[in-house]
mmCIF file of C-alpha atoms in Angstrom:
data_model
loop_
_atom_site.group_PDB
_atom_site.id
_atom_site.type_symbol
_atom_site.label_atom_id
_atom_site.label_comp_id
_atom_site.label_asym_id
_atom_site.label_seq_id
_atom_site.Cartn_x
_atom_site.Cartn_y
_atom_site.Cartn_z
ATOM 1 C CA MET A 1 -68.646 -31.292 6.995
ATOM 2 C CA ARG A 2 -70.013 -32.387 3.629
ATOM 3 C CA SER A 3 -67.372 -35.022 2.903
ATOM 4 C CA ALA A 4 -68.849 -36.085 -0.436
ATOM 5 C CA SER A 5 -68.785 -32.504 -1.690
ATOM 6 C CA ILE A 6 -65.253 -32.016 -0.470
ATOM 7 C CA ALA A 7 -64.088 -35.228 -2.097
ATOM 8 C CA ALA A 8 -65.662 -34.200 -5.391
ATOM 9 C CA ALA A 9 -64.005 -30.792 -5.245
ATOM 10 C CA LEU A 10 -60.624 -32.288 -4.446
ATOM 11 C CA ALA A 11 -60.938 -34.747 -7.299
ATOM 12 C CA LEU A 12 -61.206 -31.818 -9.696
ATOM 13 C CA ALA A 13 -58.014 -30.161 -8.456
ATOM 14 C CA PRO A 14 -54.951 -30.758 -10.655
ATOM 15 C CA TRP A 15 -52.723 -29.041 -8.087
ATOM 16 C CA ALA A 16 -52.976 -32.223 -6.031
ATOM 17 C CA LEU A 17 -50.575 -33.894 -8.465
ATOM 18 C CA CYS A 18 -48.047 -31.045 -8.403
ATOM 19 C CA ALA A 19 -45.465 -31.299 -5.652
ATOM 20 C CA GLU A 20 -44.353 -27.715 -6.200
ATOM 21 C CA GLN A 21 -47.602 -26.464 -4.750
ATOM 22 C CA ARG A 22 -47.587 -28.522 -1.593
ATOM 23 C CA PRO A 23 -47.484 -26.224 1.405
ATOM 24 C CA LEU A 24 -44.312 -26.937 3.361
ATOM 25 C CA SER A 25 -41.815 -29.032 1.471
ATOM 26 C CA ASN A 26 -40.876 -26.847 -1.463
ATOM 27 C CA LEU A 27 -38.779 -24.008 -0.045
ATOM 28 C CA SER A 28 -35.342 -24.223 -1.583
ATOM 29 C CA ARG A 29 -33.315 -22.318 1.004
ATOM 30 C CA PRO A 30 -32.971 -22.339 4.795
ATOM 31 C CA GLN A 31 -35.777 -20.372 6.380
ATOM 32 C CA ARG A 32 -34.472 -19.892 9.893
ATOM 33 C CA SER A 33 -32.329 -16.877 10.744
ATOM 34 C CA ALA A 34 -31.715 -14.834 13.856
ATOM 35 C CA ASP A 35 -34.905 -12.826 13.333
ATOM 36 C CA ALA A 36 -37.105 -15.738 12.228
ATOM 37 C CA PRO A 37 -40.189 -16.691 14.236
ATOM 38 C CA ALA A 38 -40.797 -20.403 14.719
ATOM 39 C CA TYR A 39 -43.675 -20.354 12.232
ATOM 40 C CA ARG A 40 -41.768 -18.760 9.324
ATOM 41 C CA GLU A 41 -41.442 -21.944 7.276
ATOM 42 C CA GLU A 42 -45.114 -22.808 7.716
ATOM 43 C CA LEU A 43 -46.207 -19.263 6.819
ATOM 44 C CA LEU A 44 -44.006 -18.910 3.740
ATOM 45 C CA GLY A 45 -44.850 -22.382 2.503
ATOM 46 C CA LEU A 46 -48.579 -21.757 2.768
ATOM 47 C CA HIS A 47 -48.269 -18.339 1.157
ATOM 48 C CA LYS A 48 -46.240 -19.754 -1.736
ATOM 49 C CA SER A 49 -48.749 -22.506 -2.382
ATOM 50 C CA LEU A 50 -51.659 -20.063 -2.413
ATOM 51 C CA VAL A 51 -49.986 -17.554 -4.733
ATOM 52 C CA SER A 52 -48.801 -20.306 -7.089
ATOM 53 C CA ILE A 53 -52.389 -21.414 -7.757
ATOM 54 C CA GLU A 54 -54.084 -19.192 -10.338
ATOM 55 C CA SER A 55 -57.456 -18.085 -8.971
ATOM 56 C CA ILE A 56 -58.747 -15.227 -11.114
ATOM 57 C CA THR A 57 -62.360 -14.470 -10.193
ATOM 58 C CA GLY A 58 -64.594 -17.276 -11.438
ATOM 59 C CA ASN A 59 -61.782 -19.827 -11.393
ATOM 60 C CA GLU A 60 -61.324 -20.318 -7.640
ATOM 61 C CA ASN A 61 -61.915 -24.088 -7.507
ATOM 62 C CA GLU A 62 -58.269 -25.144 -7.239
ATOM 63 C CA VAL A 63 -57.264 -22.726 -4.521
ATOM 64 C CA GLY A 64 -60.412 -23.535 -2.547
ATOM 65 C CA ALA A 65 -59.745 -27.272 -2.808
ATOM 66 C CA PHE A 66 -56.156 -26.703 -1.719
ATOM 67 C CA LEU A 67 -57.308 -24.827 1.377
ATOM 68 C CA VAL A 68 -59.804 -27.548 2.282
ATOM 69 C CA ASP A 69 -57.063 -30.177 2.055
ATOM 70 C CA TYR A 70 -54.573 -28.049 3.974
ATOM 71 C CA LEU A 71 -56.975 -27.174 6.781
ATOM 72 C CA THR A 72 -58.433 -30.657 7.249
ATOM 73 C CA THR A 73 -54.944 -32.173 7.532
ATOM 74 C CA LYS A 74 -54.328 -29.686 10.344
ATOM 75 C CA GLY A 75 -57.381 -30.834 12.280
ATOM 76 C CA TYR A 76 -60.002 -28.375 11.103
ATOM 77 C CA THR A 77 -63.537 -29.282 10.165
ATOM 78 C CA ALA A 78 -64.200 -27.783 6.746
ATOM 79 C CA ASP A 79 -67.417 -27.071 4.885
ATOM 80 C CA LEU A 80 -67.975 -25.973 1.311
ATOM 81 C CA GLN A 81 -70.601 -23.354 0.539
ATOM 82 C CA PHE A 82 -71.317 -23.477 -3.165
ATOM 83 C CA VAL A 83 -71.583 -20.247 -5.162
ATOM 84 C CA ALA A 84 -73.057 -19.862 -8.639
ATOM 85 C CA PRO A 85 -70.606 -19.987 -11.576
ATOM 86 C CA ARG A 86 -69.788 -16.833 -13.481
ATOM 87 C CA GLY A 87 -67.784 -15.848 -16.568
ATOM 88 C CA GLY A 88 -64.378 -17.458 -16.263
ATOM 89 C CA THR A 89 -65.603 -20.542 -14.411
ATOM 90 C CA PRO A 90 -64.348 -23.642 -16.288
ATOM 91 C CA GLU A 91 -67.022 -26.153 -17.240
ATOM 92 C CA GLY A 92 -67.368 -28.827 -14.591
ATOM 93 C CA ARG A 93 -65.631 -26.809 -11.871
ATOM 94 C CA GLU A 94 -67.568 -25.766 -8.791
ATOM 95 C CA ARG A 95 -67.093 -22.420 -7.062
ATOM 96 C CA PHE A 96 -67.328 -22.452 -3.303
ATOM 97 C CA ASN A 97 -66.562 -20.564 -0.116
ATOM 98 C CA VAL A 98 -64.475 -22.401 2.480
ATOM 99 C CA LEU A 99 -65.635 -22.398 6.109
ATOM 100 C CA ALA A 100 -63.383 -24.024 8.709
ATOM 101 C CA TRP A 101 -63.239 -24.386 12.477
ATOM 102 C CA HIS A 102 -61.830 -26.666 15.164
ATOM 103 C CA GLY A 103 -64.444 -28.950 16.625
ATOM 104 C CA GLY A 104 -67.204 -31.248 15.472
ATOM 105 C CA GLN A 105 -70.588 -29.898 14.446
ATOM 106 C CA ARG A 106 -70.781 -26.510 12.764
ATOM 107 C CA PRO A 107 -70.409 -24.004 15.580
ATOM 108 C CA ASN A 108 -71.994 -20.666 16.335
ATOM 109 C CA PRO A 109 -68.686 -18.768 16.447
ATOM 110 C CA ARG A 110 -68.188 -15.542 18.306
ATOM 111 C CA VAL A 111 -65.534 -14.304 15.875
ATOM 112 C CA VAL A 112 -65.235 -14.866 12.112
ATOM 113 C CA VAL A 113 -61.876 -14.324 10.396
ATOM 114 C CA SER A 114 -62.376 -13.746 6.682
ATOM 115 C CA SER A 115 -60.628 -12.878 3.433
ATOM 116 C CA HIS A 116 -61.025 -13.704 -0.253
ATOM 117 C CA MET A 117 -59.423 -16.344 -2.461
ATOM 118 C CA ASP A 118 -59.968 -14.727 -5.855
ATOM 119 C CA VAL A 119 -57.574 -12.320 -7.563
ATOM 120 C CA VAL A 120 -57.618 -9.927 -10.506
ATOM 121 C CA PRO A 121 -56.105 -10.875 -13.869
ATOM 122 C CA PRO A 122 -53.568 -11.613 -15.159
ATOM 123 C CA HIS A 123 -51.908 -14.406 -13.225
ATOM 124 C CA ILE A 124 -48.360 -13.467 -12.163
ATOM 125 C CA PRO A 125 -46.201 -16.394 -10.974
ATOM 126 C CA TYR A 126 -44.839 -16.575 -7.450
ATOM 127 C CA GLY A 127 -41.313 -15.292 -6.930
ATOM 128 C CA ILE A 128 -39.005 -14.672 -3.977
ATOM 129 C CA GLU A 129 -35.678 -12.847 -3.811
ATOM 130 C CA HIS A 130 -32.558 -14.996 -3.976
ATOM 131 C CA GLY A 131 -30.355 -15.381 -0.927
ATOM 132 C CA ALA A 132 -30.961 -15.972 2.747
ATOM 133 C CA VAL A 133 -34.526 -15.209 3.787
ATOM 134 C CA THR A 134 -34.868 -12.279 6.193
ATOM 135 C CA LYS A 135 -37.689 -9.970 7.174
ATOM 136 C CA ASP A 136 -36.685 -7.724 4.247
ATOM 137 C CA THR A 137 -36.906 -10.471 1.629
ATOM 138 C CA VAL A 138 -39.400 -9.497 -1.085
ATOM 139 C CA ILE A 139 -42.085 -11.890 -2.333
ATOM 140 C CA LYS A 140 -44.016 -11.165 -5.502
ATOM 141 C CA GLY A 141 -46.836 -12.647 -7.518
ATOM 142 C CA ARG A 142 -50.519 -12.087 -8.164
ATOM 143 C CA GLY A 143 -52.401 -12.256 -4.883
ATOM 144 C CA SER A 144 -49.227 -12.071 -2.781
ATOM 145 C CA VAL A 145 -50.798 -8.939 -1.278
ATOM 146 C CA ASP A 146 -54.455 -8.967 -2.300
ATOM 147 C CA ALA A 147 -55.424 -11.045 -0.506
ATOM 148 C CA LYS A 148 -53.546 -14.351 -0.184
ATOM 149 C CA GLY A 149 -51.139 -12.654 2.188
ATOM 150 C CA SER A 150 -54.079 -12.140 4.536
ATOM 151 C CA VAL A 151 -55.325 -15.717 4.043
ATOM 152 C CA ALA A 152 -51.946 -17.259 4.917
ATOM 153 C CA ALA A 153 -51.379 -14.983 7.911
ATOM 154 C CA MET A 154 -54.884 -15.614 9.259
ATOM 155 C CA VAL A 155 -54.479 -19.397 9.133
ATOM 156 C CA VAL A 156 -51.101 -19.315 10.880
ATOM 157 C CA ALA A 157 -52.334 -16.803 13.474
ATOM 158 C CA LEU A 158 -55.272 -18.992 14.454
ATOM 159 C CA ASP A 159 -53.072 -22.099 14.462
ATOM 160 C CA ARG A 160 -50.718 -20.428 16.923
ATOM 161 C CA LEU A 161 -53.553 -19.396 19.227
ATOM 162 C CA LEU A 162 -55.055 -22.884 19.154
ATOM 163 C CA ALA A 163 -51.691 -24.517 19.852
ATOM 164 C CA ALA A 164 -51.208 -22.223 22.849
ATOM 165 C CA GLU A 165 -54.787 -22.981 24.016
ATOM 166 C CA ALA A 166 -55.400 -19.231 24.012
ATOM 167 C CA VAL A 167 -58.748 -19.635 22.227
ATOM 168 C CA ASN A 168 -61.547 -22.180 22.071
ATOM 169 C CA GLY A 169 -61.639 -23.682 18.583
ATOM 170 C CA GLU A 170 -65.412 -23.389 18.286
ATOM 171 C CA ASP A 171 -65.306 -19.671 19.135
ATOM 172 C CA VAL A 172 -63.432 -18.721 15.948
ATOM 173 C CA MET A 173 -64.328 -19.630 12.361
ATOM 174 C CA LEU A 174 -62.286 -19.087 9.204
ATOM 175 C CA LEU A 175 -64.228 -17.911 6.157
ATOM 176 C CA PHE A 176 -62.523 -17.653 2.764
ATOM 177 C CA VAL A 177 -64.809 -16.442 -0.002
ATOM 178 C CA VAL A 178 -64.863 -16.226 -3.797
ATOM 179 C CA GLY A 179 -65.798 -13.322 -6.031
ATOM 180 C CA GLU A 180 -64.717 -10.332 -3.947
ATOM 181 C CA GLU A 181 -62.852 -8.682 -6.801
ATOM 182 C CA VAL A 182 -65.921 -8.428 -9.049
ATOM 183 C CA SER A 183 -69.236 -8.329 -7.237
ATOM 184 C CA GLY A 184 -68.856 -9.934 -3.815
ATOM 185 C CA ASP A 185 -70.993 -12.918 -4.788
ATOM 186 C CA GLY A 186 -69.187 -15.241 -2.379
ATOM 187 C CA MET A 187 -69.783 -13.055 0.671
ATOM 188 C CA ARG A 188 -73.314 -12.385 -0.514
ATOM 189 C CA ALA A 189 -73.976 -16.133 -0.595
ATOM 190 C CA PHE A 190 -72.628 -16.459 2.939
ATOM 191 C CA SER A 191 -74.686 -13.533 4.217
ATOM 192 C CA ASP A 192 -77.851 -14.840 2.558
ATOM 193 C CA SER A 193 -77.277 -18.270 4.098
ATOM 194 C CA LEU A 194 -77.246 -16.738 7.577
ATOM 195 C CA ALA A 195 -80.535 -14.973 6.975
ATOM 196 C CA GLY A 196 -82.100 -18.332 6.110
ATOM 197 C CA MET A 197 -81.210 -19.902 9.466
ATOM 198 C CA ASP A 198 -83.656 -19.977 12.358
ATOM 199 C CA PRO A 199 -82.484 -18.328 14.466
ATOM 200 C CA PRO A 200 -79.765 -16.578 12.436
ATOM 201 C CA PRO A 201 -76.333 -16.753 14.085
ATOM 202 C CA ARG A 202 -74.966 -13.654 15.756
ATOM 203 C CA PHE A 203 -71.250 -12.922 15.616
ATOM 204 C CA ASP A 204 -69.545 -10.637 18.086
ATOM 205 C CA ALA A 205 -66.993 -9.580 15.494
ATOM 206 C CA VAL A 206 -65.719 -10.225 11.960
ATOM 207 C CA ILE A 207 -62.083 -9.571 11.046
ATOM 208 C CA PHE A 208 -61.669 -8.840 7.329
ATOM 209 C CA GLY A 209 -58.307 -9.314 5.635
ATOM 210 C CA GLU A 210 -57.235 -6.787 3.007
ATOM 211 C CA PRO A 211 -53.956 -4.903 2.436
ATOM 212 C CA THR A 212 -53.793 -2.095 5.005
ATOM 213 C CA GLU A 213 -49.998 -1.983 5.512
ATOM 214 C CA ASN A 214 -50.593 -3.792 8.810
ATOM 215 C CA LYS A 215 -52.464 -0.770 10.109
ATOM 216 C CA LEU A 216 -55.942 -1.081 11.558
ATOM 217 C CA ALA A 217 -58.415 0.620 9.258
ATOM 218 C CA CYS A 218 -60.972 3.017 10.655
ATOM 219 C CA GLY A 219 -63.037 2.557 7.521
ATOM 220 C CA HIS A 220 -63.084 2.720 3.764
ATOM 221 C CA LYS A 221 -64.847 4.674 1.080
ATOM 222 C CA GLY A 222 -68.056 3.409 -0.416
ATOM 223 C CA GLY A 223 -68.532 2.648 -4.067
ATOM 224 C CA LEU A 224 -70.911 3.229 -6.960
ATOM 225 C CA PHE A 225 -70.450 1.190 -10.161
ATOM 226 C CA CYS A 226 -72.321 2.305 -13.260
ATOM 227 C CA ASP A 227 -72.736 2.057 -17.039
ATOM 228 C CA VAL A 228 -73.658 5.168 -19.030
ATOM 229 C CA THR A 229 -74.952 5.194 -22.599
ATOM 230 C CA ALA A 230 -75.430 8.319 -24.732
ATOM 231 C CA ARG A 231 -77.583 8.253 -27.874
ATOM 232 C CA GLY A 232 -77.011 10.750 -30.657
ATOM 233 C CA LEU A 233 -77.966 11.297 -34.284
ATOM 234 C CA PRO A 234 -75.435 10.162 -36.915
ATOM 235 C CA GLY A 235 -74.422 12.201 -39.923
ATOM 236 C CA HIS A 236 -71.530 13.649 -41.912
ATOM 237 C CA SER A 237 -68.842 15.206 -39.719
ATOM 238 C CA GLY A 238 -68.635 18.236 -42.013
ATOM 239 C CA TYR A 239 -72.150 19.234 -40.925
ATOM 240 C CA PRO A 240 -72.206 18.714 -37.172
ATOM 241 C CA TRP A 241 -75.288 20.897 -36.711
ATOM 242 C CA LEU A 242 -77.352 18.346 -38.654
ATOM 243 C CA GLY A 243 -76.633 15.557 -36.184
ATOM 244 C CA LYS A 244 -76.021 15.024 -32.497
ATOM 245 C CA SER A 245 -72.679 13.657 -31.337
ATOM 246 C CA ALA A 246 -73.043 11.003 -28.625
ATOM 247 C CA ASN A 247 -69.313 11.320 -27.942
ATOM 248 C CA GLU A 248 -69.576 15.063 -27.404
ATOM 249 C CA LEU A 249 -72.479 14.598 -25.019
ATOM 250 C CA MET A 250 -70.536 11.977 -23.084
ATOM 251 C CA VAL A 251 -67.362 14.065 -22.921
ATOM 252 C CA ARG A 252 -69.274 17.056 -21.597
ATOM 253 C CA ALA A 253 -71.066 14.895 -19.014
ATOM 254 C CA MET A 254 -67.911 13.179 -17.806
ATOM 255 C CA ALA A 255 -66.075 16.519 -17.545
ATOM 256 C CA ARG A 256 -68.903 17.927 -15.420
ATOM 257 C CA ILE A 257 -68.988 14.864 -13.210
ATOM 258 C CA LEU A 258 -65.213 14.842 -12.702
ATOM 259 C CA ASP A 259 -65.308 18.501 -11.661
ATOM 260 C CA ALA A 260 -68.451 18.270 -9.514
ATOM 261 C CA ASP A 261 -68.611 18.251 -5.737
ATOM 262 C CA LEU A 262 -70.126 14.813 -5.196
ATOM 263 C CA GLY A 263 -69.682 14.899 -1.435
ATOM 264 C CA SER A 264 -66.834 14.894 1.044
ATOM 265 C CA THR A 265 -66.160 14.246 4.725
ATOM 266 C CA GLU A 266 -63.273 14.929 7.064
ATOM 267 C CA LEU A 267 -62.586 11.219 7.564
ATOM 268 C CA PHE A 268 -62.810 9.995 3.961
ATOM 269 C CA GLY A 269 -61.953 13.102 1.918
ATOM 270 C CA ASN A 270 -63.601 13.710 -1.480
ATOM 271 C CA THR A 271 -65.781 11.436 -3.542
ATOM 272 C CA THR A 272 -63.748 10.574 -6.651
ATOM 273 C CA VAL A 273 -64.728 9.146 -10.041
ATOM 274 C CA ASN A 274 -62.795 6.894 -12.417
ATOM 275 C CA VAL A 275 -63.899 6.726 -16.052
ATOM 276 C CA GLY A 276 -62.587 3.235 -16.585
ATOM 277 C CA ARG A 277 -63.830 2.534 -20.105
ATOM 278 C CA PHE A 278 -64.950 4.886 -22.873
ATOM 279 C CA GLU A 279 -66.191 3.745 -26.288
ATOM 280 C CA GLY A 280 -68.004 5.594 -29.043
ATOM 281 C CA GLY A 281 -68.355 6.225 -32.738
ATOM 282 C CA VAL A 282 -67.361 4.321 -35.837
ATOM 283 C CA ALA A 283 -65.087 6.673 -37.822
ATOM 284 C CA ALA A 284 -63.485 10.118 -37.664
ATOM 285 C CA ASN A 285 -65.770 11.529 -40.352
ATOM 286 C CA VAL A 286 -69.046 10.199 -38.914
ATOM 287 C CA ILE A 287 -71.010 11.928 -36.178
ATOM 288 C CA PRO A 288 -71.169 9.209 -33.491
ATOM 289 C CA GLU A 289 -74.581 7.805 -32.739
ATOM 290 C CA HIS A 290 -73.619 5.896 -29.587
ATOM 291 C CA ALA A 291 -71.145 6.355 -26.728
ATOM 292 C CA PHE A 292 -70.593 4.105 -23.745
ATOM 293 C CA VAL A 293 -68.783 4.545 -20.416
ATOM 294 C CA LYS A 294 -68.108 2.253 -17.473
ATOM 295 C CA MET A 295 -67.360 4.280 -14.374
ATOM 296 C CA ALA A 296 -66.667 3.755 -10.685
ATOM 297 C CA ALA A 297 -67.078 6.313 -7.917
ATOM 298 C CA ARG A 298 -65.387 6.032 -4.538
ATOM 299 C CA VAL A 299 -68.011 7.453 -2.236
ATOM 300 C CA ALA A 300 -66.782 9.538 0.689
ATOM 301 C CA ILE A 301 -70.163 10.215 2.256
ATOM 302 C CA GLY A 302 -72.572 8.177 4.305
ATOM 303 C CA PRO A 303 -74.638 6.733 5.692
ATOM 304 C CA GLU A 304 -73.593 3.319 4.416
ATOM 305 C CA ALA A 305 -77.034 2.490 3.046
ATOM 306 C CA GLU A 306 -77.641 5.892 1.419
ATOM 307 C CA GLY A 307 -74.325 7.505 0.452
ATOM 308 C CA ALA A 308 -74.146 5.974 -3.017
ATOM 309 C CA LYS A 309 -77.758 6.911 -3.730
ATOM 310 C CA ILE A 310 -76.963 10.555 -2.950
ATOM 311 C CA VAL A 311 -74.007 10.498 -5.353
ATOM 312 C CA ARG A 312 -76.120 8.816 -8.020
ATOM 313 C CA ARG A 313 -78.774 11.532 -7.790
ATOM 314 C CA LYS A 314 -76.128 14.236 -8.226
ATOM 315 C CA MET A 315 -74.777 12.492 -11.323
ATOM 316 C CA GLN A 316 -78.266 12.022 -12.751
ATOM 317 C CA ALA A 317 -78.922 15.749 -12.373
ATOM 318 C CA ILE A 318 -75.812 16.462 -14.478
ATOM 319 C CA PHE A 319 -76.934 14.098 -17.238
ATOM 320 C CA ASP A 320 -80.417 15.640 -17.233
ATOM 321 C CA ASP A 321 -79.002 19.166 -17.390
ATOM 322 C CA ILE A 322 -76.871 18.357 -20.458
ATOM 323 C CA ASP A 323 -79.572 16.409 -22.319
ATOM 324 C CA ASP A 324 -82.554 14.948 -20.513
ATOM 325 C CA GLU A 325 -83.281 12.448 -23.317
ATOM 326 C CA ALA A 326 -79.882 11.237 -24.510
ATOM 327 C CA PHE A 327 -78.494 9.379 -21.495
ATOM 328 C CA THR A 328 -79.218 6.001 -19.949
ATOM 329 C CA PHE A 329 -77.629 5.684 -16.519
ATOM 330 C CA ASP A 330 -77.580 2.212 -14.947
ATOM 331 C CA CYS A 331 -75.766 1.355 -11.706
ATOM 332 C CA THR A 332 -75.241 -2.263 -10.730
ATOM 333 C CA HIS A 333 -74.511 -1.707 -7.045
ATOM 334 C CA GLY A 334 -73.299 0.856 -4.572
ATOM 335 C CA TYR A 335 -72.967 1.782 -0.907
ATOM 336 C CA GLY A 336 -71.868 4.714 1.203
ATOM 337 C CA SER A 337 -68.714 5.091 3.269
ATOM 338 C CA VAL A 338 -67.990 2.198 5.627
ATOM 339 C CA GLU A 339 -66.768 2.696 9.181
ATOM 340 C CA THR A 340 -64.860 -0.032 11.019
ATOM 341 C CA ASN A 341 -63.525 -0.393 14.543
ATOM 342 C CA CYS A 342 -59.979 0.892 14.956
ATOM 343 C CA ASN A 343 -60.026 1.432 18.718
ATOM 344 C CA VAL A 344 -57.591 -1.356 19.579
ATOM 345 C CA PRO A 345 -54.379 -0.749 21.544
ATOM 346 C CA ASP A 346 -50.973 -1.021 19.856
ATOM 347 C CA PHE A 347 -52.164 -0.538 16.272
ATOM 348 C CA GLU A 348 -51.454 2.336 13.913
ATOM 349 C CA THR A 349 -54.597 3.360 12.052
ATOM 350 C CA VAL A 350 -55.449 4.225 8.462
ATOM 351 C CA VAL A 351 -58.403 5.007 6.189
ATOM 352 C CA VAL A 352 -58.472 3.327 2.764
ATOM 353 C CA ASN A 353 -60.154 4.210 -0.521
ATOM 354 C CA TYR A 354 -60.932 0.760 -1.919
ATOM 355 C CA GLY A 355 -63.991 -1.401 -1.448
ATOM 356 C CA THR A 356 -64.347 -4.658 0.494
ATOM 357 C CA ASP A 357 -66.889 -7.347 1.334
ATOM 358 C CA ILE A 358 -67.606 -5.633 4.658
ATOM 359 C CA PRO A 359 -70.913 -3.937 3.683
ATOM 360 C CA ILE A 360 -72.202 -7.126 2.043
ATOM 361 C CA LEU A 361 -72.170 -9.147 5.272
ATOM 362 C CA LYS A 362 -75.270 -8.098 7.124
ATOM 363 C CA GLY A 363 -75.486 -8.016 10.922
ATOM 364 C CA ASP A 364 -74.634 -5.900 13.937
ATOM 365 C CA HIS A 365 -71.185 -7.409 14.565
ATOM 366 C CA THR A 366 -68.085 -5.306 15.227
ATOM 367 C CA ARG A 367 -66.035 -5.001 12.028
ATOM 368 C CA TYR A 368 -62.248 -4.911 11.787
ATOM 369 C CA LEU A 369 -60.178 -4.388 8.618
ATOM 370 C CA TYR A 370 -56.491 -5.307 8.635
ATOM 371 C CA GLY A 371 -53.858 -7.055 6.558
ATOM 372 C CA PRO A 372 -50.309 -7.164 5.170
ATOM 373 C CA GLY A 373 -49.006 -5.269 2.150
ATOM 374 C CA THR A 374 -50.037 -2.036 0.493
ATOM 375 C CA ILE A 375 -52.943 -1.502 -1.860
ATOM 376 C CA LEU A 376 -50.646 0.717 -3.941
ATOM 377 C CA VAL A 377 -49.029 -2.366 -5.526
ATOM 378 C CA ALA A 378 -52.127 -4.595 -5.530
ATOM 379 C CA HIS A 379 -53.709 -5.166 -8.969
ATOM 380 C CA GLY A 380 -50.442 -4.058 -10.598
ATOM 381 C CA ALA A 381 -47.606 -5.770 -12.418
ATOM 382 C CA ARG A 382 -45.292 -5.478 -9.393
ATOM 383 C CA GLU A 383 -47.547 -6.772 -6.636
ATOM 384 C CA ASN A 384 -45.251 -7.653 -3.740
ATOM 385 C CA LEU A 385 -44.677 -7.594 0.001
ATOM 386 C CA THR A 386 -41.924 -8.640 2.392
ATOM 387 C CA VAL A 387 -41.504 -11.617 4.670
ATOM 388 C CA GLY A 388 -41.663 -9.152 7.561
ATOM 389 C CA ASP A 389 -45.033 -7.877 6.337
ATOM 390 C CA LEU A 390 -46.468 -11.396 6.532
ATOM 391 C CA GLU A 391 -44.982 -12.090 9.963
ATOM 392 C CA THR A 392 -46.232 -8.798 11.377
ATOM 393 C CA ALA A 393 -49.698 -9.704 10.107
ATOM 394 C CA VAL A 394 -49.623 -13.023 11.964
ATOM 395 C CA GLU A 395 -48.988 -11.156 15.202
ATOM 396 C CA GLY A 396 -51.609 -8.550 14.345
ATOM 397 C CA TYR A 397 -54.324 -11.096 13.604
ATOM 398 C CA GLN A 398 -53.589 -12.870 16.875
ATOM 399 C CA LYS A 399 -54.025 -9.589 18.773
ATOM 400 C CA LEU A 400 -57.269 -8.808 16.943
ATOM 401 C CA ILE A 401 -58.761 -12.248 17.567
ATOM 402 C CA LEU A 402 -57.946 -12.069 21.281
ATOM 403 C CA HIS A 403 -59.250 -8.504 21.514
ATOM 404 C CA ALA A 404 -62.506 -9.387 19.756
ATOM 405 C CA LEU A 405 -63.085 -12.379 22.060
ATOM 406 C CA LYS A 406 -62.709 -10.180 25.136
ATOM 407 C CA GLN A 407 -65.287 -7.629 24.041
#
C-alpha cells in the first residue's frame, strides 16, 4: 500500500468533513424489518455515501478517497493506481483506480471483482422513499444503479464471505476504476499495468458489475464510436445547383446507414446506430459548407477483435458511394460483440446492448457480468432501484465469487 499517496488523496477530499456522507451513521429511520438481512444497514449506508458523492467522469477523486478510507478501516489493504487527468478533472485533484484486498503484500488473486466509480452527468442527489424501509423501498440518485449499486453490493458480499471464512482474503481482489463512462481509461491503465509485470499475473476470473437486473449476462454488444465530417461548397440557397450542401450529403449518408444491414446474430440481434449529435450550416438561406455528426453503433457481430472493423468498412462503403471526396470518417475506438460466462446454476440470464470495460481488460480469464438495477433507467433523470435489488445483488455476488473460486 502506498500510504503517502493515500494520505495525499485523502487530504484532498472535502467529504471527510461532511458527516452526512459517512457510511453507517446517517440513516434516519430504522433499517431492520422482518425481511431485512443482517447487513442491510451496512449496505444502505455505504450505497448512500457513494451516491451522495458527485463523481462525474474526470472528477472521481472524492469517491475514490472515500472508498480507500472505508475499505482500510475494515481491514483491507488498499492501493491507488493513478490515471491521467481528463476534461472535468479539477486542478490539483488526482484520478486513481482503487485496488483492495485482505492481506499484506499485493497478492496474485484468483478472482477480481470490479466495477466503476464514475457516473454520467448531471449529478442527481441521493433520495430514498419515506417510511419504513422494506425490500420494495425505492432509492434514487445518479449512480444509484450505474454503477455504485454494484460497488456497494460487491464490498458487502466480499465482507460477508470473509467474515464467514468462506474465502481466503488474498484470493479475491476488489478493483474500482475511473473513466468507464467515457473511454475506459481507468481499466486500460489497469490492464496496461499487468502487461508490464514480469511475469504478468493470471486471474481465473473477473466479475464485472453493471446493471443487469440481477441476471447473469451471457454477453453484450460491441461498440463503434465515430465522428463524421462532410465538406460541401457554400452558395446562395436559391441556386442549389451551384453549390454542394454538406447537410444534404450527411442526411443522405445517415439515412442509408440507419437503413443498412450492418450485421446481426441470433444472440445479439441487429447492429444499431445512434446519431447522437448533428451540426451543420450557418443560416437557412446559405448552402452549408460543413456538417458534423457524432455517432455510436452497437455492434451485434463478432469476433470481439474484428466485429467493429467489419461494421466500419460497411459504413465507409456507404460514404464512398454517396460522395467519395466529401466525407471524413474517424472512429476513436470499437470492438465486436462480447461473450461472457452465464453457465452458473440458479441465475436467470440476459443479453445486454450497452458497452462495458470487459473487452479492455486483456487476458484469458473467465468473464462474468452481473449487477443490480436496470439499464433502462441508468443515465436518465429517474435513475433508481430498490432495496431488494441491492440485497439480491449481495447474494448474487457471493454466489459468483464462490463459483469462480471452484472452477
